[in-house]
Coordinates of C-alpha atoms and ligand atoms in Angstrom, one line a residue:
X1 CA 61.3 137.5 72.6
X2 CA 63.9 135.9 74.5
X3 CA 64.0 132.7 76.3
X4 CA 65.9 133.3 79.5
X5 CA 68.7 131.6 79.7
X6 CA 71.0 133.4 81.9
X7 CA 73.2 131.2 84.4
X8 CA 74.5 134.0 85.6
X9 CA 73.6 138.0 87.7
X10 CA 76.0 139.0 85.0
X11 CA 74.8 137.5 82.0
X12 CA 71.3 138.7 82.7
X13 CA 72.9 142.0 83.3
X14 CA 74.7 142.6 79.8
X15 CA 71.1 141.5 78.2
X16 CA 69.4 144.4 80.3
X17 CA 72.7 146.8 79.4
X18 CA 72.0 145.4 75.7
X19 CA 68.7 146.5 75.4
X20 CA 69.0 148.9 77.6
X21 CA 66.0 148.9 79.8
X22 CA 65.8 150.6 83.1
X23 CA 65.9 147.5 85.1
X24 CA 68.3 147.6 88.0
X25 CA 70.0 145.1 90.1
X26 CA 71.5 144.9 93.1
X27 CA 73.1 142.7 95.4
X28 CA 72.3 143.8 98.9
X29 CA 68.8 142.4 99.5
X30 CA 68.7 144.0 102.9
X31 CA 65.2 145.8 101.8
X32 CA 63.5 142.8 101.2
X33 CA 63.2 142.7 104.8
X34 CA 61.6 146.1 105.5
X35 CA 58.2 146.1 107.5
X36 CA 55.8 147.5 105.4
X37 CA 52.7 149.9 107.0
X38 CA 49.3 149.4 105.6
X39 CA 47.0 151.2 107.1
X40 CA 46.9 150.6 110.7
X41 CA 48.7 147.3 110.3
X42 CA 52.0 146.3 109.7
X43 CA 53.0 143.2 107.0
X44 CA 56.5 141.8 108.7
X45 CA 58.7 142.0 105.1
X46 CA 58.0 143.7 101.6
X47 CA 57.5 140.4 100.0
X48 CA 53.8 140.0 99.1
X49 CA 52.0 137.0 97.2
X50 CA 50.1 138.3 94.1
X51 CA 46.8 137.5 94.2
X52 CA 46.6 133.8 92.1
X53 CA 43.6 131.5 91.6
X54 CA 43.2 128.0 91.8
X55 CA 39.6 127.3 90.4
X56 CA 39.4 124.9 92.9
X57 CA 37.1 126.1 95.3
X58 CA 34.0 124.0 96.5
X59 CA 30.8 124.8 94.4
X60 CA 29.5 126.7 97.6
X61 CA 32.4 128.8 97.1
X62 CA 33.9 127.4 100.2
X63 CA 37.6 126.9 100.5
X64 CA 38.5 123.0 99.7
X65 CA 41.4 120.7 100.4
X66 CA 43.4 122.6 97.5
X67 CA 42.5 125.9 98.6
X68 CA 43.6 125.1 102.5
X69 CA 46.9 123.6 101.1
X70 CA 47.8 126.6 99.1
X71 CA 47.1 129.3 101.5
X72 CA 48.8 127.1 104.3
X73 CA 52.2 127.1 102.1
X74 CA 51.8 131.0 101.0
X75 CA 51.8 131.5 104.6
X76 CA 54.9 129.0 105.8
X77 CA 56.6 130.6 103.0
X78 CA 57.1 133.6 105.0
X79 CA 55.8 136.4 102.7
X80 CA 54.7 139.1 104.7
X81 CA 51.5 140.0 102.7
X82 CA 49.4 137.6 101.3
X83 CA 46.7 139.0 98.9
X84 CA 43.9 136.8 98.7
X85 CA 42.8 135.5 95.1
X86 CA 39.7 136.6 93.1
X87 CA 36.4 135.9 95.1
X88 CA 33.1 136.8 93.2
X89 CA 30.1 139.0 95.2
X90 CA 27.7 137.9 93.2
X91 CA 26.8 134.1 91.7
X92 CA 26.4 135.3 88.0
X93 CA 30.1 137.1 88.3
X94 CA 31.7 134.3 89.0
X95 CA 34.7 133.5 86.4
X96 CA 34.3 129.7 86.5
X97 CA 32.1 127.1 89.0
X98 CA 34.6 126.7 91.8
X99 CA 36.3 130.1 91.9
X100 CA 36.1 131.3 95.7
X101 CA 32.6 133.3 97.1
X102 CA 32.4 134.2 100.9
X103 CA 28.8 134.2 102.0
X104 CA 26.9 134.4 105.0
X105 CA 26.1 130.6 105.0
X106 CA 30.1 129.6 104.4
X107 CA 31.9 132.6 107.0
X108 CA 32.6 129.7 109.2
X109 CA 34.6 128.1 107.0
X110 CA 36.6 131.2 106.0
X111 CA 37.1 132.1 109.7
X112 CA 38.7 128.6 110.0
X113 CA 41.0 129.2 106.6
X114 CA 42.0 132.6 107.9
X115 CA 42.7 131.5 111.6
X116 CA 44.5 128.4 110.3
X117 CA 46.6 130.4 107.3
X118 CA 47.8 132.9 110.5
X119 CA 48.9 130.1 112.3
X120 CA 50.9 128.4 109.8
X121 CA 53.3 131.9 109.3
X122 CA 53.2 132.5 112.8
X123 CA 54.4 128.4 113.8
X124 CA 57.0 128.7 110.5
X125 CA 58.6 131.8 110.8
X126 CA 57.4 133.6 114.0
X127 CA 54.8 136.1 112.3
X128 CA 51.2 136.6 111.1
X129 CA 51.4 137.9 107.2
X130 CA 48.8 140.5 106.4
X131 CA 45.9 138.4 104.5
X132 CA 43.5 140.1 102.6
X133 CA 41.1 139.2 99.8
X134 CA 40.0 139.9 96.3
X135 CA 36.6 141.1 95.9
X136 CA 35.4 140.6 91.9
X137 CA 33.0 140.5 89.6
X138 CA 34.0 138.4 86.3
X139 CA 31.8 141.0 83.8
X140 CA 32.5 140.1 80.1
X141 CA 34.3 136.6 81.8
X142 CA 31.4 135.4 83.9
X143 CA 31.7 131.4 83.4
X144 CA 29.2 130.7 86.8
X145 CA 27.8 127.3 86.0
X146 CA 29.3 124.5 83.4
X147 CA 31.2 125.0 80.5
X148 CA 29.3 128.0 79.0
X149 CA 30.1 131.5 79.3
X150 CA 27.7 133.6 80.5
X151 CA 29.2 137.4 80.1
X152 CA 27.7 140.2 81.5
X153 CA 29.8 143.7 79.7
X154 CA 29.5 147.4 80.2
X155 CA 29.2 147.6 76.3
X156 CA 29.9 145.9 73.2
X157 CA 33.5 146.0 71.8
X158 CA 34.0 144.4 68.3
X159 CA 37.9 143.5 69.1
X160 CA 36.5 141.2 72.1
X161 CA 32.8 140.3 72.0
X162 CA 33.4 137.1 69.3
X163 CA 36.2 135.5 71.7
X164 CA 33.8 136.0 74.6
X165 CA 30.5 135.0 73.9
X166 CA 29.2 138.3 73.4
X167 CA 26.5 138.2 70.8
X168 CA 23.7 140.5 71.8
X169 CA 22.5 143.8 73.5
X170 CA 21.4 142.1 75.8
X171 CA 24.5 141.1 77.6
X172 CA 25.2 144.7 78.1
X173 CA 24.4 145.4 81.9
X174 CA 21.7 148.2 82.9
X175 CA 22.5 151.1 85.3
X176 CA 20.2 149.3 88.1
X177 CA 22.1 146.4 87.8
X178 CA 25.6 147.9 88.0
X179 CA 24.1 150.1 91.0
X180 CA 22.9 146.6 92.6
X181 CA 26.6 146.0 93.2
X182 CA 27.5 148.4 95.2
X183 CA 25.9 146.6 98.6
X184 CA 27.2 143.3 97.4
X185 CA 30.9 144.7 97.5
X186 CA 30.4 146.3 100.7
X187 CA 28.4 142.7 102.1
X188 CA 30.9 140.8 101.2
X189 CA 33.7 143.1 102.7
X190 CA 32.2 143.2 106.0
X191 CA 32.1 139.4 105.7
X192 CA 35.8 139.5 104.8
X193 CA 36.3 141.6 108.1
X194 CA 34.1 138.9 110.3
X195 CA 35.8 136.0 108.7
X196 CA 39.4 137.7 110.2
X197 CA 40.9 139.0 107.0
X198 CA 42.5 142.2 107.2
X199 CA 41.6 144.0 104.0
X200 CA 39.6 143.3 100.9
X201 CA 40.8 144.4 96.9
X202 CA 38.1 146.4 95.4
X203 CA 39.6 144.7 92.2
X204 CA 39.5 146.6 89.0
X205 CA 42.4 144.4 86.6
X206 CA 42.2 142.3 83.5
X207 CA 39.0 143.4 81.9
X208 CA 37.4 141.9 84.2
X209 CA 33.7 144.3 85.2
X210 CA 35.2 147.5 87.2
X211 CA 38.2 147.2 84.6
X212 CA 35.9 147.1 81.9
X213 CA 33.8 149.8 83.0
X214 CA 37.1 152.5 83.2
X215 CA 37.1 152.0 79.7
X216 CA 33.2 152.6 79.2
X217 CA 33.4 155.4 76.5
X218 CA 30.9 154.4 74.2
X219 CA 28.1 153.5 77.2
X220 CA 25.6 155.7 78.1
X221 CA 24.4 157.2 81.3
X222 CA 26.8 157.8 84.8
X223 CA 28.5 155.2 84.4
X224 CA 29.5 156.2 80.3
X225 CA 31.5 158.5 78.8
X226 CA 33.7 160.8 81.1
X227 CA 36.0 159.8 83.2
X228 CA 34.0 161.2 85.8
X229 CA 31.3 158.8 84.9
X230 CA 34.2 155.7 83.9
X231 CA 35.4 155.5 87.2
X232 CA 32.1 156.5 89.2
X233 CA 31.4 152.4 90.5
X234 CA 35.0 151.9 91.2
X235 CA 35.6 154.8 93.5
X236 CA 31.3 154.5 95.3
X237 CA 32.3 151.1 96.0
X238 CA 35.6 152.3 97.5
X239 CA 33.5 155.0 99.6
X240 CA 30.8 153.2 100.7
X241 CA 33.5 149.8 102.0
X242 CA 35.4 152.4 103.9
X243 CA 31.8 154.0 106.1
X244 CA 31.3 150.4 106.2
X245 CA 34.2 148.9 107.3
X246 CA 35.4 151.5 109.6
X247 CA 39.2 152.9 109.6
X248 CA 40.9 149.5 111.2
X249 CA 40.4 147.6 108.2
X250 CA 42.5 147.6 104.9
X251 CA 40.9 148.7 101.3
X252 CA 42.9 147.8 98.7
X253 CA 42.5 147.9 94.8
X254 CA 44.2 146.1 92.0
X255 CA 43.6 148.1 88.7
X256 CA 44.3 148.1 85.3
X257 CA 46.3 151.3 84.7
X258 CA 46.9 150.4 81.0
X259 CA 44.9 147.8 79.2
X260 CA 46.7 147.6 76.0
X261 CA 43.7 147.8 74.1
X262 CA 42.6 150.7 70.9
X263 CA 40.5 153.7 71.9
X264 CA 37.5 153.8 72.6
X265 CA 37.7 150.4 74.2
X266 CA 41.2 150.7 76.5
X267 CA 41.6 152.8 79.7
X268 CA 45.2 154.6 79.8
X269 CA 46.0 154.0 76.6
X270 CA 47.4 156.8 73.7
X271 CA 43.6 157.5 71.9
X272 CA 46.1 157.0 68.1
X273 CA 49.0 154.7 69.4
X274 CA 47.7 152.0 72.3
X275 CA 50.9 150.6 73.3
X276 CA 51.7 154.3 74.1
X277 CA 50.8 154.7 78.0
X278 CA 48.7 158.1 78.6
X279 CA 49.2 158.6 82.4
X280 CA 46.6 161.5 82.5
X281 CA 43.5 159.1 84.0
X282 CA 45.2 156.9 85.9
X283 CA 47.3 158.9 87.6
X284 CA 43.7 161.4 88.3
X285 CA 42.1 157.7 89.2
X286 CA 44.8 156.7 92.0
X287 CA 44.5 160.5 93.6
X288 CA 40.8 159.8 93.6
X289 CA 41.3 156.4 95.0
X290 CA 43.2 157.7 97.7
X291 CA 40.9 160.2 98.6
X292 CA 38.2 158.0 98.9
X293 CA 39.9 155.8 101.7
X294 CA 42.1 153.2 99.8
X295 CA 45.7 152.3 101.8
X296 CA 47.1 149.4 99.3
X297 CA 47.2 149.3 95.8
X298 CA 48.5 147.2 93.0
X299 CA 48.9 148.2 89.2
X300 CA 48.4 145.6 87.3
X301 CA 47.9 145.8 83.1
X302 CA 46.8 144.2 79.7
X303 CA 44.1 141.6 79.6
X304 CA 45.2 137.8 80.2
X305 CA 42.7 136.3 77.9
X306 CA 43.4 138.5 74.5
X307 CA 46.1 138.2 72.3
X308 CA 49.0 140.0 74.2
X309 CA 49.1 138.3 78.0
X310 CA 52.8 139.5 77.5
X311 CA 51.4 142.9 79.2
X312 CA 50.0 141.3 82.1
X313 CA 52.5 138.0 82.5
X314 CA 55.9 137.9 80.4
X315 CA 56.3 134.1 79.6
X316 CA 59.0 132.1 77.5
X317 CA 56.4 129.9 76.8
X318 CA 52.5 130.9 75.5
X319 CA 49.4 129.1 76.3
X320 CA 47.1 127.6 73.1
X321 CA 46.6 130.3 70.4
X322 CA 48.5 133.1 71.6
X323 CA 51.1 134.2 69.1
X324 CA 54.7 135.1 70.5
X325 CA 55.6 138.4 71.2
X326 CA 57.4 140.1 69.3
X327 CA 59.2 142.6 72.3
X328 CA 62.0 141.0 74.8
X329 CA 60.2 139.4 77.9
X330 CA 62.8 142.3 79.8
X331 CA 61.0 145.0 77.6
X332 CA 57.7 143.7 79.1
X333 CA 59.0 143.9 82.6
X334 CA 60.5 147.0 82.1
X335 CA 57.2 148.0 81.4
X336 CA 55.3 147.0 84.8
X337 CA 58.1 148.2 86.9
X338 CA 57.8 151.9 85.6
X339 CA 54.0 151.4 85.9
X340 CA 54.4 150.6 89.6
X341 CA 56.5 153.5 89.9
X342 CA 54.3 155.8 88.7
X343 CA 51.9 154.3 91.4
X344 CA 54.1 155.0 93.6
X345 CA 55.1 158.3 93.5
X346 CA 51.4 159.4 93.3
X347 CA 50.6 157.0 96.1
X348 CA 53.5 158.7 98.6
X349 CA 53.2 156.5 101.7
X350 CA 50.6 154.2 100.6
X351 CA 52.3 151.2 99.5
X352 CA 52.2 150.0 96.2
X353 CA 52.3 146.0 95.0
X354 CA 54.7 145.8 92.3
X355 CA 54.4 142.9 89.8
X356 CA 56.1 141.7 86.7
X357 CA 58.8 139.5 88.3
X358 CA 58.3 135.5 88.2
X359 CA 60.4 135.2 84.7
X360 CA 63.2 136.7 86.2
X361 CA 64.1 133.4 88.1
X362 CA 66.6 133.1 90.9
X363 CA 67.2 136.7 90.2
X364 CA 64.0 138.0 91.4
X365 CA 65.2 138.8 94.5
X366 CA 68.4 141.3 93.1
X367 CA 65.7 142.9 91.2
X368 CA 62.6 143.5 93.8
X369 CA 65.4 145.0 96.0
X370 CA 66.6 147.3 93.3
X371 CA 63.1 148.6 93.2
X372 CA 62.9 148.8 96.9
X373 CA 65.8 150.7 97.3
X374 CA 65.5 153.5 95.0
X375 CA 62.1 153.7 96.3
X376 CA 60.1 152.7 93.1
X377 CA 57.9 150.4 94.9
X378 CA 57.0 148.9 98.7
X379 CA 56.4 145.4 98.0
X380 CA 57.9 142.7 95.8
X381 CA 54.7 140.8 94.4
X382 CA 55.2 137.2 93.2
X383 CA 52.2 135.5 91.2
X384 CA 53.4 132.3 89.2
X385 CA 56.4 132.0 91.3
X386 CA 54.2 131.3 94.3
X387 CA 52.9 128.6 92.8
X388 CA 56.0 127.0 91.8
X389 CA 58.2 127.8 94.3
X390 CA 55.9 128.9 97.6
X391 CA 59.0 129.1 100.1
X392 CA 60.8 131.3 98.2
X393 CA 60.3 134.5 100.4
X394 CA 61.5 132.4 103.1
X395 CA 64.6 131.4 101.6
X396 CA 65.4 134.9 100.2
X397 CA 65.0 136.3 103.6
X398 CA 67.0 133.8 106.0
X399 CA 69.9 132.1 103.1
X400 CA 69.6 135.4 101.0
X401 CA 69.0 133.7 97.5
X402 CA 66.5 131.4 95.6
X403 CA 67.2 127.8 94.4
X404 CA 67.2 127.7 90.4
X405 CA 65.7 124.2 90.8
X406 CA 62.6 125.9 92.2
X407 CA 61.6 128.6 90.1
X408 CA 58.9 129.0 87.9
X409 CA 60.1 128.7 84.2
X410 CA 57.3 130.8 82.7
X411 CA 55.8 127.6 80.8
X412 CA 52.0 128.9 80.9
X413 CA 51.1 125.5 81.5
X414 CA 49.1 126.9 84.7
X415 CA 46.9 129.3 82.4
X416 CA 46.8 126.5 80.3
X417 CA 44.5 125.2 82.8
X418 CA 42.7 127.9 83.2
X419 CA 41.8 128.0 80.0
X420 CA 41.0 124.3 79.7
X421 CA 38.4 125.1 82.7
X422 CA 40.4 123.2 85.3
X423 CA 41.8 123.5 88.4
X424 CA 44.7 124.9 88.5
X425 CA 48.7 125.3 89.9
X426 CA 52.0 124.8 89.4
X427 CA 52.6 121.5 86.7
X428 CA 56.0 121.9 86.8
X429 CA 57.4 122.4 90.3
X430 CA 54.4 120.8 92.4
X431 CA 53.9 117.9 89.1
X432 CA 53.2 115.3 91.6
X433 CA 49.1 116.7 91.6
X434 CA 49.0 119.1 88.9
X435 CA 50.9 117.1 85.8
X436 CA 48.2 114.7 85.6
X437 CA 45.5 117.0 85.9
X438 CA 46.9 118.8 83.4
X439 CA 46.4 116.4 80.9
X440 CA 42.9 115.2 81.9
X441 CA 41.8 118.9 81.5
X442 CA 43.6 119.1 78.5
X443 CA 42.1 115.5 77.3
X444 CA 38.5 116.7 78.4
X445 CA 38.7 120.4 76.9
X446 CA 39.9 118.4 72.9
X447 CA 36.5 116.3 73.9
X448 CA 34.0 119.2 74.7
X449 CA 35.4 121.6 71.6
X450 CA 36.9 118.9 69.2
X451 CA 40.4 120.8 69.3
Ligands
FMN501 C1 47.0 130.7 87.3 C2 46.9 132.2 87.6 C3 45.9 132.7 88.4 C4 45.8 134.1 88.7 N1 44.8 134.5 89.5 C5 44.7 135.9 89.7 C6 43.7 136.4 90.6 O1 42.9 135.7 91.2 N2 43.6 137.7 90.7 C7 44.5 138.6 90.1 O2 44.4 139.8 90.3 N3 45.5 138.1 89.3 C8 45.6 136.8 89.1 N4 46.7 136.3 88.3 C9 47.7 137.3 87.8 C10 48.9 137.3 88.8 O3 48.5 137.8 90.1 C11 50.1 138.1 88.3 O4 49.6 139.5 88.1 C12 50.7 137.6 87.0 O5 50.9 136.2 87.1 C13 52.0 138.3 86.8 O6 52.9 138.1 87.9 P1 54.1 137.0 87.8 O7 55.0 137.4 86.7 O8 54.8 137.0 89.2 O9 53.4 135.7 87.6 C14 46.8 135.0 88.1 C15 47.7 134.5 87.2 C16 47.8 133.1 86.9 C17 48.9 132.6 86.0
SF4_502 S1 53.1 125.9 85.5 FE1 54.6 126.4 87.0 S2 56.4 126.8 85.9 FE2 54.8 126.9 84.4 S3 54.2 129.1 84.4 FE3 52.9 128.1 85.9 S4 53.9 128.3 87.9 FE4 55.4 128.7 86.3

């Protein structure tokens, strides 16, 4: 592990030469401004906003004054997709009190966030980005009400149950129950579609349920065992959106398509070696998600709250208790790109979300249009650095580069939060609001656990 210090294109350059990882770089960002077809609509650039929580909805799962603020400056910032942070379907899969839930009794406030999020791009920059929103169930990270975790798993795994709260059978979720989902994905989607977004994620990433349940090998029953069985919810959810939903609306998934995790508890991973990818079952999964109606998709990897949130999010920095990587933040990166590719070249003209690329700084943008332009990927995705640094799509697209003042500096201090059950954003860049909550999380967290 690294920590980037590269002042230069160059610099950063002979480190990827050094190590030689298939990273490219270029300096014609002309594809950054490609339109992008998603289905029947069209996002104005290939610059998307990854998908990033603030735990800071209301406890209706309304949108609050935080919540309006950060969708109203992903949306002046010109990116020409925005996809929509985690949003639970049911109460109990909910990863923490205030994350986001569209219901019946709140639509109206959501048709005012979406309406008003439009209007932002459209007053900034002269377009609409594509909005959609992240449909989720929390599983084994359920955190609905107060401090205590309250997972619900597909099965036991001994590498995970003691860090989540996992201490009897009866955690384990029946077949009825996971069948009970299937309306409440497809509720909630058609709510999506009333409240004026123009997609919804069937999200399947980070261990959270669907994730989970790809790996299901030791669970019983259809939704155990095969891979048939594995990926059964994932792909009936898919189905039964799309007969819902009709053709004119986006479906979407974010999935795990290698969790870094030992057989028979990871999905995509190498049954003796599992930090060797085995394409076989994701690749199968994206050709069945395809046929089942999806138009957008996102690979994402690893699981954020074990021991190697390198896979998911390289850092120079790690958040309490995680030990440092041992591999080069680049080798990491190197990593997600070639998963997106392999998305992509399965995917064909569905556009894939590729992610990996907030550590890279003020090169982010040399990079994302490397990737464009051989063809490896559709869309730039930015996570971390949308929090830090919301206009930066705007200033890649009209000056052509990004301010090294701005960026995010891969600190963690925003998972920090997370993790110390606050609401969260950027402390560094927007340290004004979020400094000071970071330390009264941080103060209240040492109170409630004595460390
Ligand atoms: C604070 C925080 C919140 C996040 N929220 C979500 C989320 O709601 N849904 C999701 O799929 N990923 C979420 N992510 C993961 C990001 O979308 C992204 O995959 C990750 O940060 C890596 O991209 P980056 O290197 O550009 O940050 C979150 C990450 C962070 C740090
Ligand atoms: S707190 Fe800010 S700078 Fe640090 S990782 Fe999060 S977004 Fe980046």
């Amino acid at each position: 592990m690294k920590t980037f210090n590269f002042k230069t294109g160059q610099e950063l350059q002979g480190h990827i030469q050094e190590l030689s990882v298939g990273i490219e770089f270029t300096d014609d960002l002309s594809p950054l401004h490609n339109k992008v077809k998603i289905g029947n609509m069209v996002a104005p650039n290939s610059i998307a906003i990854l998908p990033m929580e603030g735990c800071d909805s209301n406890v209706d799962g309304s949108p609050s004054e935080l919540v309006y603020r950060r969708y109203l400056r992903f949306s002046e910032g010109g990116a020409g997709l925005i996809w929509g942070e985690a949003n639970a379907v049911v109460e109990e899969g909910k990863a923490n009190p205030n994350q986001m839930q569209l219901k019946s009794e709140n639509l109206d406030t959501f048709i005012d966030l979406v309406s008003k999020t439009k209007r932002a791009g459209m007053e900034k920059n002269g377009y609409e980005p594509v909005i959609i929103l992240q449909l989720t169930h929390s599983g084994r990270y359920s955190r609905p009400y107060g401090h205590k975790a309250q997972p619900l798993v597909p099965q036991r795994d001994p590498l995970l149950d003691g860090r989540s709260g996992v201490v009897s059978d009866d955690q384990v979720v029946s077949d009825e129950y996971l069948d009970s989902l299937i309306p409440a994905y497809v509720h909630s989607a058609l709510l999506a579609k009333e409240a004026g977004f123009d997609g919804v994620d069937i999200k399947a990433c980070h261990r959270y349920l669907l994730s989970e349940l790809l790996a299901s090998h030791t669970r019983s029953g259809k939704y155990g065992g095969s891979f048939e069985n594995r990926s059964r919810l994932l792909l009936t959810i898919i189905e039964e959106v799309r007969k819902a939903v009709g053709d004119d609306f986006i479906i979407a998934s974010r999935f795990n398509i290698f969790d870094a995790h030992p057989y028979p508890y990871g999905f995509g991973c190498d049954k003796e070696d599992m930090w060797k990818f085995d394409q076989r079952e994701p690749e199968m999964l994206v050709r069945k998600m395809i046929a089942k109606g999806v138009d957008l998709l996102s690979n994402a990897a690893g699981n954020p709250y074990y021991i190697y949130p390198q896979v998911t999010r390289p850092f120079d920095v790690s958040s309490l208790g995680i030990p440092e990587p041992e591999e080069d933040q680049l080798v990491s990166i190197e990593r997600l790109f070639s998963f997106s590719e392999t998305v992509q070249r399965i995917a064909g003209d569905i556009p894939v979300v590729g992610n990996g690329y907030s550590w890279l700084r003020q090169f982010i943008p040399n990079i994302g249009a490397a990737n464009l332009k051989k063809g490896s990927v559709k869309f730039m995705g930015l996570g971390r650095c949308s929090f830090a640094y919301p206009d930066a799509p705007r200033d890649i697209l009209l000056k052509g580069e990004m301010d090294p003042k701005k960026v995010c500096i891969s600190c963690s201090k925003c998972t920090q939060i997370m993790r110390d059950h606050g609401t969260t954003g950027c402390v560094i860049r927007d340290s004004k609001l979020y400094a000071p909550l970071a330390k009264q999380f941080t103060l209240e967290r040492i109170e409630r656990e004595g460390k």
